[in-house]
C-alpha cells in the first residue's frame, strides 16, 4: 500500500518504474520526474490501462476514488476509458448547445408557419427577456428556478400576459431540445401554475397573434351566415364592443371611397351613463384600415339597401343576434377561450407590446383612445376624442396588416358553406380594389 511519504520520496531513475497500490492502482515514475497515476484492468480479454491524473495534483485519496469509480463502470460491462471519452464529448456538446443556440434553431424551424411580423416578435421577446439570463447556459443544465427568475422579472414590470407567452416560447424551445437529444426535460413545463394570475373578471381572450389568426381562420371556415362571418372579421379589425358592431348603421360611415375612411359611432350608442350618451362631440371615431373597408364592400350588396350593416337574418331593421358571433367562435372550438369582447384585450395587449418593442411608448395612450378608454385623470366632457387621428389611422392599419396576413379576402367568406341566410341571398362579389369601390347609397 502506498502512503504520501512514499510518494513524496519517490525519485526519478534511468528507466520508468511503478509504485503499486491496491486493486491494480499504481504510480508511474518517469525518468523526467513525472509521477502519473495509472490503473490497469481487463476488458474484452485484453489488458488495458487508464490514466487517472498526476501526483500531487491528484492526491492518493483522489486516485483511489477515481479507481473505484472506474471499477464501478467496469462492473456494468462498460469500458471505463470509452465511458470517460463519451463523458468528455457529452460535456463539450452540452457547453456548445446553449439555450440561445437551441432556441434560435427552434425559431428557424418553426417560423415558416407564422406571419413574418409574429416570427419577428417571438425572436425579439427571446432576445429581450430570455437570452441575457439563459442564453449562455447549456440547455441541459437549466433548472426551473432559473426560468422562473426570468419570468418574475417580466411580471415585475407588469407584463403578465407577456410572462405567460414567454414561458410558452421557452417551453417550445425545450421540447425541440428534448426531441434533438440535447435535454432530458422541460424545466418550464409546470411553471404556468405559479405565475401571477391575470386580473379577475376579464373576458376570455386569446392575446397571442398567431393563435388569434388560427382562431379567425377556423371560425371563418365554419358554417355560418356570411353576415356573421363578416361581422367577426370586422370586430376583430376594429376592436370595438360587440353592441357597437351589432348596431352599426351605414349612415355612420364616412369617406369609404376616399383616402380617410371613418366610422363615427354616435355618443348615444357608446358604453357609459346618460352624460356620456348626451356628450356633445362625444362620438367615438374609428379610422378604418383598407381591410375594414374591404369587409364593408363585401357586405354592401347584402345589406346596403337597409339601415343596418349587420342585421338579423329575419328582420332587416333588427340587429343581428347578440350571440351570433359568440356561437360561431364556440362552434369553432373556442368556447371559454375567446369571446367577441376579447378582441379588445387582444388588440390592447398585442399593440401595446408592439409599441414597446418599437420604442413607441407614446402610442400607449393612443391605443387606449382607440378603445374609447378615458385616462383616469381626465373627465369625459374634457377629453378630446378626435385627438391623434392620423396616428390612430396608422396604428389601425398596422393592426390590420398583422391580423389578416394569412386570411382570405372578405369576399371569399360569401362563398363558404352557410347556415340559413333568411332574407339575404348569397351573391358572388368581385374582390374590391382600394379606392375604386363605390357605395352608391352613401352620400355625404
Tab-separated table of C-alpha atoms in Angstrom:
chain	number	residue	atom	x	y	z
A	1	UNK	CA	0.000	0.000	0.000
A	2	UNK	CA	1.210	3.458	-0.820
A	3	UNK	CA	1.409	6.440	1.526
A	4	UNK	CA	2.020	10.128	0.952
A	5	UNK	CA	5.510	9.747	2.457
A	6	UNK	CA	6.427	7.050	-0.102
A	7	UNK	CA	5.026	9.150	-2.915
A	8	UNK	CA	6.976	12.251	-1.925
A	9	UNK	CA	10.165	10.205	-1.512
A	10	UNK	CA	9.971	8.594	-4.964
A	11	UNK	CA	12.889	9.805	-7.131
A	12	UNK	CA	13.340	9.509	-10.917
A	13	UNK	CA	15.545	6.731	-12.289
A	14	UNK	CA	17.118	5.974	-15.638
A	15	UNK	CA	14.037	3.933	-16.544
A	16	UNK	CA	10.412	4.434	-15.605
A	17	UNK	CA	9.211	2.306	-12.679
A	18	UNK	CA	5.976	1.596	-10.784
A	19	UNK	CA	4.889	2.006	-7.155
A	20	UNK	CA	1.868	-0.232	-6.669
A	21	UNK	CA	-1.210	0.310	-4.535
A	22	UNK	CA	-4.246	-1.928	-4.055
A	23	UNK	CA	-6.611	-3.175	-6.778
A	24	UNK	CA	-4.139	-2.559	-9.645
A	25	UNK	CA	-3.685	1.130	-8.913
A	26	UNK	CA	-0.075	2.271	-9.307
A	27	UNK	CA	2.087	5.367	-9.675
A	28	UNK	CA	4.333	5.518	-12.729
A	29	UNK	CA	7.537	7.496	-12.025
A	30	UNK	CA	9.167	8.692	-15.257
A	31	UNK	CA	12.858	9.470	-15.868
A	32	UNK	CA	11.974	13.158	-16.070
A	33	UNK	CA	10.457	13.092	-12.592
A	34	UNK	CA	6.778	12.886	-13.535
A	35	UNK	CA	4.503	10.928	-11.199
A	36	UNK	CA	1.468	9.606	-13.070
A	37	UNK	CA	-1.471	7.644	-11.683
A	38	UNK	CA	-2.438	4.576	-13.679
A	39	UNK	CA	-4.956	1.795	-13.239
A	40	UNK	CA	-4.713	-1.488	-15.115
A	41	UNK	CA	-7.761	-3.616	-15.913
A	42	UNK	CA	-9.003	-6.238	-18.311
A	43	UNK	CA	-11.820	-5.650	-20.796
A	44	UNK	CA	-12.871	-7.945	-23.583
A	45	UNK	CA	-9.992	-10.300	-22.824
A	46	UNK	CA	-7.412	-7.554	-23.283
A	47	UNK	CA	-5.155	-5.849	-20.771
A	48	UNK	CA	-5.770	-2.098	-20.712
A	49	UNK	CA	-4.534	0.931	-18.768
A	50	UNK	CA	-6.434	4.030	-17.678
A	51	UNK	CA	-4.802	7.359	-16.791
A	52	UNK	CA	-6.139	8.922	-13.588
A	53	UNK	CA	-4.078	12.114	-13.392
A	54	UNK	CA	-0.711	13.256	-11.996
A	55	UNK	CA	0.538	13.397	-8.446
A	56	UNK	CA	0.394	15.659	-6.404
A	57	UNK	CA	-2.418	17.439	-8.320
A	58	UNK	CA	-4.383	14.218	-7.850
A	59	UNK	CA	-3.760	13.013	-4.320
A	60	UNK	CA	-3.563	9.408	-3.212
A	61	UNK	CA	-7.100	9.579	-1.838
A	62	UNK	CA	-8.470	11.089	-5.062
A	63	UNK	CA	-6.636	8.486	-7.184
A	64	UNK	CA	-8.253	5.689	-5.188
A	65	UNK	CA	-11.691	7.318	-5.612
A	66	UNK	CA	-11.164	7.565	-9.381
A	67	UNK	CA	-10.061	3.937	-9.487
A	68	UNK	CA	-13.186	2.873	-7.574
A	69	UNK	CA	-15.407	4.886	-9.928
A	70	UNK	CA	-13.761	3.203	-12.907
A	71	UNK	CA	-14.214	-0.234	-11.311
A	72	UNK	CA	-17.921	0.514	-10.854
A	73	UNK	CA	-18.234	1.358	-14.557
A	74	UNK	CA	-16.339	-1.820	-15.442
A	75	UNK	CA	-18.725	-3.874	-13.302
A	76	UNK	CA	-21.570	-2.630	-15.545
A	77	UNK	CA	-19.899	-4.182	-18.560
A	78	UNK	CA	-18.608	-0.860	-19.895
A	79	UNK	CA	-15.062	0.107	-20.806
A	80	UNK	CA	-14.084	2.916	-18.357
A	81	UNK	CA	-11.785	4.595	-20.887
A	82	UNK	CA	-14.506	4.734	-23.524
A	83	UNK	CA	-17.042	5.888	-20.922
A	84	UNK	CA	-14.676	8.713	-19.932
A	85	UNK	CA	-14.262	9.822	-23.540
A	86	UNK	CA	-18.015	9.780	-24.052
A	87	UNK	CA	-18.495	11.879	-20.930
A	88	UNK	CA	-15.952	14.428	-22.149
A	89	UNK	CA	-17.686	14.557	-25.527
A	90	UNK	CA	-21.070	14.934	-23.813
A	91	UNK	CA	-19.800	17.782	-21.649
A	92	UNK	CA	-18.299	19.563	-24.645
A	93	UNK	CA	-21.537	19.152	-26.596
A	94	UNK	CA	-23.545	20.442	-23.649
A	95	UNK	CA	-21.354	23.539	-23.452
A	96	UNK	CA	-21.917	24.176	-27.144
A	97	UNK	CA	-25.687	23.556	-27.015
A	98	UNK	CA	-26.608	26.684	-25.139
A	99	UNK	CA	-30.206	27.751	-24.717
A	100	UNK	CA	-29.783	30.616	-27.167
A	101	UNK	CA	-28.353	28.316	-29.837
A	102	UNK	CA	-31.162	25.779	-29.389
A	103	UNK	CA	-33.891	28.449	-29.200
A	104	UNK	CA	-32.689	30.055	-32.427
A	105	UNK	CA	-32.713	26.648	-34.137
A	106	UNK	CA	-36.278	26.060	-32.894
A	107	UNK	CA	-37.283	29.501	-34.174
A	108	UNK	CA	-35.732	28.850	-37.606
A	109	UNK	CA	-37.613	25.558	-37.912
A	110	UNK	CA	-40.945	26.933	-36.693
A	111	UNK	CA	-41.145	30.425	-38.199
A	112	UNK	CA	-42.339	29.170	-41.593
A	113	UNK	CA	-45.803	28.555	-40.113
A	114	UNK	CA	-46.051	32.101	-38.696
A	115	UNK	CA	-46.591	35.511	-40.173
A	116	UNK	CA	-43.316	37.357	-40.551
A	117	UNK	CA	-44.380	40.017	-38.057
A	118	UNK	CA	-45.216	37.386	-35.449
A	119	UNK	CA	-41.990	35.468	-36.086
A	120	UNK	CA	-40.029	38.685	-35.556
A	121	UNK	CA	-41.939	39.390	-32.340
A	122	UNK	CA	-41.226	35.900	-30.965
A	123	UNK	CA	-37.494	36.217	-31.586
A	124	UNK	CA	-37.420	39.768	-30.243
A	125	UNK	CA	-39.093	38.709	-26.994
A	126	UNK	CA	-36.487	35.969	-26.512
A	127	UNK	CA	-33.641	38.356	-27.267
A	128	UNK	CA	-35.009	40.962	-24.891
A	129	UNK	CA	-36.270	38.872	-21.967
A	130	UNK	CA	-34.606	35.437	-22.073
A	131	UNK	CA	-31.227	35.318	-23.799
A	132	UNK	CA	-29.478	37.782	-21.454
A	133	UNK	CA	-30.078	35.404	-18.500
A	134	UNK	CA	-30.447	31.923	-20.002
A	135	UNK	CA	-28.832	32.295	-23.417
A	136	UNK	CA	-25.220	31.353	-22.493
A	137	UNK	CA	-26.217	28.364	-20.311
A	138	UNK	CA	-26.154	24.757	-21.562
A	139	UNK	CA	-29.759	23.827	-22.236
A	140	UNK	CA	-29.340	20.586	-20.285
A	141	UNK	CA	-28.343	22.443	-17.114
A	142	UNK	CA	-31.152	24.999	-16.904
A	143	UNK	CA	-33.400	24.479	-13.905
A	144	UNK	CA	-36.964	25.542	-13.169
A	145	UNK	CA	-35.864	28.226	-10.631
A	146	UNK	CA	-33.641	29.825	-13.286
A	147	UNK	CA	-36.544	30.006	-15.729
A	148	UNK	CA	-38.865	31.314	-13.021
A	149	UNK	CA	-36.429	34.135	-12.235
A	150	UNK	CA	-36.673	35.252	-15.854
A	151	UNK	CA	-40.483	35.148	-15.792
A	152	UNK	CA	-40.674	37.003	-12.469
A	153	UNK	CA	-38.574	39.795	-13.954
A	154	UNK	CA	-41.139	40.171	-16.737
A	155	UNK	CA	-44.010	40.103	-14.241
A	156	UNK	CA	-42.331	42.777	-12.133
A	157	UNK	CA	-42.736	45.280	-14.942
A	158	UNK	CA	-46.469	44.465	-15.071
A	159	UNK	CA	-46.384	42.425	-18.291
A	160	UNK	CA	-48.310	39.382	-17.011
A	161	UNK	CA	-49.535	38.335	-20.465
A	162	UNK	CA	-46.002	38.600	-21.812
A	163	UNK	CA	-44.671	36.410	-18.993
A	164	UNK	CA	-47.155	33.676	-19.891
A	165	UNK	CA	-46.309	33.844	-23.585
A	166	UNK	CA	-42.562	33.864	-22.930
A	167	UNK	CA	-42.964	30.744	-20.773
A	168	UNK	CA	-44.749	29.054	-23.675
A	169	UNK	CA	-41.932	30.010	-26.036
A	170	UNK	CA	-39.256	28.775	-23.627
A	171	UNK	CA	-41.188	25.525	-23.261
A	172	UNK	CA	-41.423	25.103	-27.041
A	173	UNK	CA	-37.643	25.542	-27.327
A	174	UNK	CA	-37.114	22.853	-24.668
A	175	UNK	CA	-39.469	20.457	-26.459
A	176	UNK	CA	-37.285	20.927	-29.535
A	177	UNK	CA	-34.142	20.347	-27.424
A	178	UNK	CA	-35.587	17.129	-25.979
A	179	UNK	CA	-36.508	15.859	-29.442
A	180	UNK	CA	-32.947	16.536	-30.626
A	181	UNK	CA	-31.418	14.786	-27.607
A	182	UNK	CA	-29.937	17.962	-26.109
A	183	UNK	CA	-32.084	17.951	-22.948
A	184	UNK	CA	-33.944	15.410	-20.832
A	185	UNK	CA	-36.807	17.516	-19.513
A	186	UNK	CA	-38.578	20.863	-19.822
A	187	UNK	CA	-37.999	22.938	-16.651
A	188	UNK	CA	-40.639	25.487	-17.707
A	189	UNK	CA	-43.421	22.940	-18.242
A	190	UNK	CA	-45.153	23.372	-14.883
A	191	UNK	CA	-44.322	26.995	-14.175
A	192	UNK	CA	-47.591	28.296	-15.596
A	193	UNK	CA	-49.396	27.444	-12.362
A	194	UNK	CA	-47.082	29.614	-10.245
A	195	UNK	CA	-47.166	32.714	-12.435
A	196	UNK	CA	-49.246	35.647	-11.285
A	197	UNK	CA	-52.878	35.307	-12.386
A	198	UNK	CA	-54.397	37.781	-14.788
A	199	UNK	CA	-56.809	40.327	-13.430
A	200	UNK	CA	-60.047	38.671	-12.317
A	201	UNK	CA	-63.225	39.384	-14.210
A	202	UNK	CA	-61.594	39.670	-17.595
A	203	UNK	CA	-63.391	38.229	-20.574
A	204	UNK	CA	-61.700	35.129	-22.077
A	205	UNK	CA	-59.349	36.349	-24.770
A	206	UNK	CA	-56.558	34.964	-26.919
A	207	UNK	CA	-53.768	37.517	-26.908
A	208	UNK	CA	-51.167	35.660	-28.956
A	209	UNK	CA	-51.170	36.900	-32.556
A	210	UNK	CA	-50.501	33.536	-34.216
A	211	UNK	CA	-53.216	31.804	-32.178
A	212	UNK	CA	-55.616	34.670	-32.907
A	213	UNK	CA	-55.012	34.226	-36.637
A	214	UNK	CA	-55.623	30.464	-36.341
A	215	UNK	CA	-58.845	31.101	-34.471
A	216	UNK	CA	-60.162	33.501	-37.116
A	217	UNK	CA	-59.304	31.026	-39.868
A	218	UNK	CA	-61.071	28.204	-38.028
A	219	UNK	CA	-64.172	30.270	-37.253
A	220	UNK	CA	-64.456	31.703	-40.759
A	221	UNK	CA	-64.375	28.184	-42.222
A	222	UNK	CA	-67.291	27.065	-40.032
A	223	UNK	CA	-70.843	27.009	-41.355
A	224	UNK	CA	-72.381	30.412	-40.708
A	225	UNK	CA	-74.240	33.243	-42.377
A	226	UNK	CA	-71.852	35.372	-44.428
A	227	UNK	CA	-73.035	38.347	-42.383
A	228	UNK	CA	-71.871	36.617	-39.185
A	229	UNK	CA	-68.501	35.748	-40.685
A	230	UNK	CA	-68.011	39.308	-41.905
A	231	UNK	CA	-69.106	40.707	-38.546
A	232	UNK	CA	-66.487	38.520	-36.875
A	233	UNK	CA	-63.795	39.833	-39.237
A	234	UNK	CA	-64.954	43.425	-38.695
A	235	UNK	CA	-64.967	43.266	-34.889
A	236	UNK	CA	-61.505	41.715	-34.954
A	237	UNK	CA	-60.220	44.555	-37.146
A	238	UNK	CA	-61.858	47.430	-35.285
A	239	UNK	CA	-61.731	46.125	-31.669
A	240	UNK	CA	-64.999	47.843	-30.820
A	241	UNK	CA	-67.545	46.445	-28.381
A	242	UNK	CA	-69.958	43.764	-29.671
A	243	UNK	CA	-73.018	46.002	-29.245
A	244	UNK	CA	-71.343	48.699	-31.325
A	245	UNK	CA	-70.916	46.158	-34.135
A	246	UNK	CA	-74.489	44.914	-33.861
A	247	UNK	CA	-75.905	48.422	-34.024
A	248	UNK	CA	-73.626	49.678	-36.808
A	249	UNK	CA	-75.590	51.687	-39.374
A	250	UNK	CA	-74.477	52.502	-42.882
A	251	UNK	CA	-75.067	56.174	-42.274
A	252	UNK	CA	-72.334	56.197	-39.588
A	253	UNK	CA	-69.570	55.576	-42.145
A	254	UNK	CA	-67.731	58.387	-43.885
A	255	UNK	CA	-65.392	58.633	-46.879
A	256	UNK	CA	-65.450	54.899	-47.640
A	257	UNK	CA	-64.433	55.672	-51.222
A	258	UNK	CA	-61.807	58.181	-50.152
A	259	UNK	CA	-58.410	58.282	-48.512
A	260	UNK	CA	-59.602	58.627	-44.916
A	261	UNK	CA	-62.477	56.196	-44.306
A	262	UNK	CA	-64.000	56.637	-40.877
A	263	UNK	CA	-66.643	55.055	-38.675
A	264	UNK	CA	-68.293	57.661	-36.464
A	265	UNK	CA	-70.126	55.840	-33.684
A	266	UNK	CA	-72.617	58.244	-32.092
A	267	UNK	CA	-72.120	59.023	-28.420
A	268	UNK	CA	-75.657	57.766	-27.819
A	269	UNK	CA	-74.543	54.245	-28.771
A	270	UNK	CA	-71.378	54.201	-26.672
A	271	UNK	CA	-70.973	52.480	-23.302
A	272	UNK	CA	-71.477	54.788	-20.326
A	273	UNK	CA	-74.042	56.728	-18.361
A	274	UNK	CA	-76.525	59.275	-19.634
A	275	UNK	CA	-73.925	62.055	-19.501
A	276	UNK	CA	-71.681	60.052	-21.798
A	277	UNK	CA	-74.501	59.344	-24.230
A	278	UNK	CA	-75.515	63.015	-24.381
A	279	UNK	CA	-71.973	64.359	-24.563
A	280	UNK	CA	-71.504	66.980	-27.264
A	281	UNK	CA	-68.643	65.935	-29.511
A	282	UNK	CA	-68.618	62.565	-27.790
A	283	UNK	CA	-68.818	60.410	-30.921
A	284	UNK	CA	-66.238	57.618	-30.985
A	285	UNK	CA	-64.112	57.864	-34.129
A	286	UNK	CA	-62.790	54.633	-35.635
A	287	UNK	CA	-60.332	55.128	-38.520
A	288	UNK	CA	-60.728	52.210	-40.927
A	289	UNK	CA	-57.858	50.220	-42.423
A	290	UNK	CA	-58.318	49.184	-46.031
A	291	UNK	CA	-59.069	45.619	-44.821
A	292	UNK	CA	-62.038	47.010	-42.845
A	293	UNK	CA	-63.312	48.859	-45.903
A	294	UNK	CA	-62.986	45.589	-47.851
A	295	UNK	CA	-65.317	43.911	-45.332
A	296	UNK	CA	-67.886	46.670	-45.796
A	297	UNK	CA	-67.620	46.485	-49.574
A	298	UNK	CA	-68.196	42.704	-49.405
A	299	UNK	CA	-71.314	43.019	-47.278
A	300	UNK	CA	-72.752	46.058	-49.062
A	301	UNK	CA	-74.578	44.032	-51.763
A	302	UNK	CA	-76.275	42.018	-48.999
A	303	UNK	CA	-77.363	44.734	-46.580
A	304	UNK	CA	-76.664	48.092	-48.243
A	305	UNK	CA	-80.304	48.757	-49.020
A	306	UNK	CA	-81.201	48.659	-45.342
A	307	UNK	CA	-80.156	50.795	-42.371
A	308	UNK	CA	-78.032	48.211	-40.550
A	309	UNK	CA	-74.699	46.816	-41.667
A	310	UNK	CA	-75.145	43.531	-39.763
A	311	UNK	CA	-78.897	42.917	-39.491
A	312	UNK	CA	-80.855	39.963	-38.177
A	313	UNK	CA	-81.496	37.059	-40.532
A	314	UNK	CA	-85.236	37.548	-40.014
A	315	UNK	CA	-85.687	41.305	-39.933
A	316	UNK	CA	-83.583	43.792	-41.871
A	317	UNK	CA	-84.399	46.519	-39.347
A	318	UNK	CA	-83.289	44.492	-36.325
A	319	UNK	CA	-79.619	43.996	-35.415
A	320	UNK	CA	-78.049	40.560	-35.588
A	321	UNK	CA	-78.361	38.340	-32.524
A	322	UNK	CA	-76.087	39.333	-29.663
A	323	UNK	CA	-74.970	35.688	-29.512
A	324	UNK	CA	-74.286	35.108	-33.214
A	325	UNK	CA	-70.551	35.859	-33.191
A	326	UNK	CA	-70.030	34.113	-29.850
A	327	UNK	CA	-71.773	30.966	-31.075
A	328	UNK	CA	-69.582	30.962	-34.177
A	329	UNK	CA	-66.455	31.055	-32.004
A	330	UNK	CA	-67.867	28.280	-29.807
A	331	UNK	CA	-68.594	26.033	-32.789
A	332	UNK	CA	-65.029	26.556	-33.985
A	333	UNK	CA	-63.779	25.099	-30.685
A	334	UNK	CA	-63.012	28.260	-28.728
A	335	UNK	CA	-65.681	28.091	-26.036
A	336	UNK	CA	-64.269	29.536	-22.830
A	337	UNK	CA	-61.105	30.653	-24.631
A	338	UNK	CA	-62.245	33.695	-26.577
A	339	UNK	CA	-65.393	35.806	-26.739
A	340	UNK	CA	-66.288	38.680	-29.094
A	341	UNK	CA	-65.339	41.229	-26.434
A	342	UNK	CA	-61.933	39.533	-26.214
A	343	UNK	CA	-60.737	41.223	-29.402
A	344	UNK	CA	-60.352	44.398	-27.378
A	345	UNK	CA	-57.950	42.688	-24.970
A	346	UNK	CA	-56.134	41.106	-27.906
A	347	UNK	CA	-55.736	44.468	-29.661
A	348	UNK	CA	-54.604	46.185	-26.454
A	349	UNK	CA	-52.078	43.504	-25.485
A	350	UNK	CA	-50.558	42.905	-28.908
A	351	UNK	CA	-50.414	46.552	-29.948
A	352	UNK	CA	-49.004	47.721	-26.596
A	353	UNK	CA	-46.284	45.091	-26.886
A	354	UNK	CA	-45.668	46.227	-30.456
A	355	UNK	CA	-45.329	49.818	-29.211
A	356	UNK	CA	-42.870	48.724	-26.519
A	357	UNK	CA	-40.780	46.703	-28.960
A	358	UNK	CA	-40.604	49.541	-31.464
A	359	UNK	CA	-39.879	52.290	-28.961
A	360	UNK	CA	-43.291	53.912	-29.438
A	361	UNK	CA	-44.236	54.444	-25.792
A	362	UNK	CA	-46.355	57.456	-26.766
A	363	UNK	CA	-48.657	55.102	-28.693
A	364	UNK	CA	-49.928	53.563	-25.449
A	365	UNK	CA	-52.334	56.429	-24.741
A	366	UNK	CA	-53.365	56.467	-28.414
A	367	UNK	CA	-54.200	52.760	-28.224
A	368	UNK	CA	-56.361	53.498	-25.162
A	369	UNK	CA	-58.087	56.264	-27.118
A	370	UNK	CA	-58.783	53.827	-29.954
A	371	UNK	CA	-60.520	51.587	-27.402
A	372	UNK	CA	-62.599	54.554	-26.169
A	373	UNK	CA	-60.816	54.497	-22.812
A	374	UNK	CA	-60.558	57.793	-20.986
A	375	UNK	CA	-57.470	58.291	-18.770
A	376	UNK	CA	-58.278	58.322	-15.050
A	377	UNK	CA	-57.050	61.879	-14.693
A	378	UNK	CA	-59.476	63.092	-17.388
A	379	UNK	CA	-63.216	63.647	-17.242
A	380	UNK	CA	-65.476	62.570	-20.077
A	381	UNK	CA	-66.548	66.073	-21.068
A	382	UNK	CA	-62.984	67.408	-21.109
A	383	UNK	CA	-61.474	64.640	-23.244
A	384	UNK	CA	-60.620	65.282	-26.867
A	385	UNK	CA	-61.988	62.231	-28.647
A	386	UNK	CA	-60.717	63.360	-32.039
A	387	UNK	CA	-57.087	63.636	-30.901
A	388	UNK	CA	-54.236	61.892	-32.721
A	389	UNK	CA	-56.479	60.798	-35.587
A	390	UNK	CA	-53.645	60.437	-38.160
A	391	UNK	CA	-51.638	58.224	-35.795
A	392	UNK	CA	-54.734	56.222	-34.901
A	393	UNK	CA	-55.225	55.565	-38.601
A	394	UNK	CA	-51.618	54.357	-38.917
A	395	UNK	CA	-51.974	52.032	-35.918
A	396	UNK	CA	-55.273	50.673	-37.257
A	397	UNK	CA	-53.515	49.768	-40.499
A	398	UNK	CA	-50.578	48.164	-38.678
A	399	UNK	CA	-53.011	46.044	-36.639
A	400	UNK	CA	-54.995	45.031	-39.726
A	401	UNK	CA	-51.838	44.076	-41.622
A	402	UNK	CA	-50.688	41.840	-38.756
A	403	UNK	CA	-54.083	40.256	-38.173
A	404	UNK	CA	-55.058	39.423	-41.761
A	405	UNK	CA	-51.720	38.353	-43.235
A	406	UNK	CA	-52.959	34.747	-43.643
A	407	UNK	CA	-56.691	35.457	-44.003
A	408	UNK	CA	-58.512	35.316	-47.379
A	409	UNK	CA	-60.235	38.367	-48.880
A	410	UNK	CA	-63.630	39.064	-47.269
A	411	UNK	CA	-65.430	38.124	-50.497
A	412	UNK	CA	-64.271	34.526	-50.016
A	413	UNK	CA	-66.414	34.405	-46.872
A	414	UNK	CA	-69.509	34.883	-49.056
A	415	UNK	CA	-68.827	31.639	-50.896
A	416	UNK	CA	-68.254	29.292	-47.969
A	417	UNK	CA	-70.994	26.916	-46.722
A	418	UNK	CA	-73.667	28.871	-44.905
A	419	UNK	CA	-76.458	28.337	-42.469
A	420	UNK	CA	-79.940	29.690	-43.183
A	421	UNK	CA	-79.478	33.220	-44.526
A	422	UNK	CA	-83.037	34.365	-44.091
A	423	UNK	CA	-83.945	37.264	-46.351
A	424	UNK	CA	-80.430	37.709	-47.780
A	425	UNK	CA	-79.265	35.890	-50.888
A	426	UNK	CA	-75.659	34.950	-51.454
A	427	UNK	CA	-74.028	36.686	-54.398
A	428	UNK	CA	-70.556	36.475	-55.897
A	429	UNK	CA	-68.842	39.818	-55.480
A	430	UNK	CA	-65.500	40.647	-57.158
A	431	UNK	CA	-62.547	41.457	-54.938
A	432	UNK	CA	-62.658	45.186	-54.127
A	433	UNK	CA	-59.943	47.466	-55.390
A	434	UNK	CA	-58.887	50.008	-52.709
A	435	UNK	CA	-60.096	53.458	-53.656
A	436	UNK	CA	-62.198	52.132	-56.556
A	437	UNK	CA	-65.245	50.550	-54.886
A	438	UNK	CA	-68.414	52.670	-54.735
A	439	UNK	CA	-71.096	52.717	-52.060
A	440	UNK	CA	-73.853	54.314	-54.170
A	441	UNK	CA	-76.389	54.807	-51.391
A	442	UNK	CA	-73.959	56.528	-49.057
A	443	UNK	CA	-73.981	60.268	-49.683
A	444	UNK	CA	-72.059	62.873	-47.737
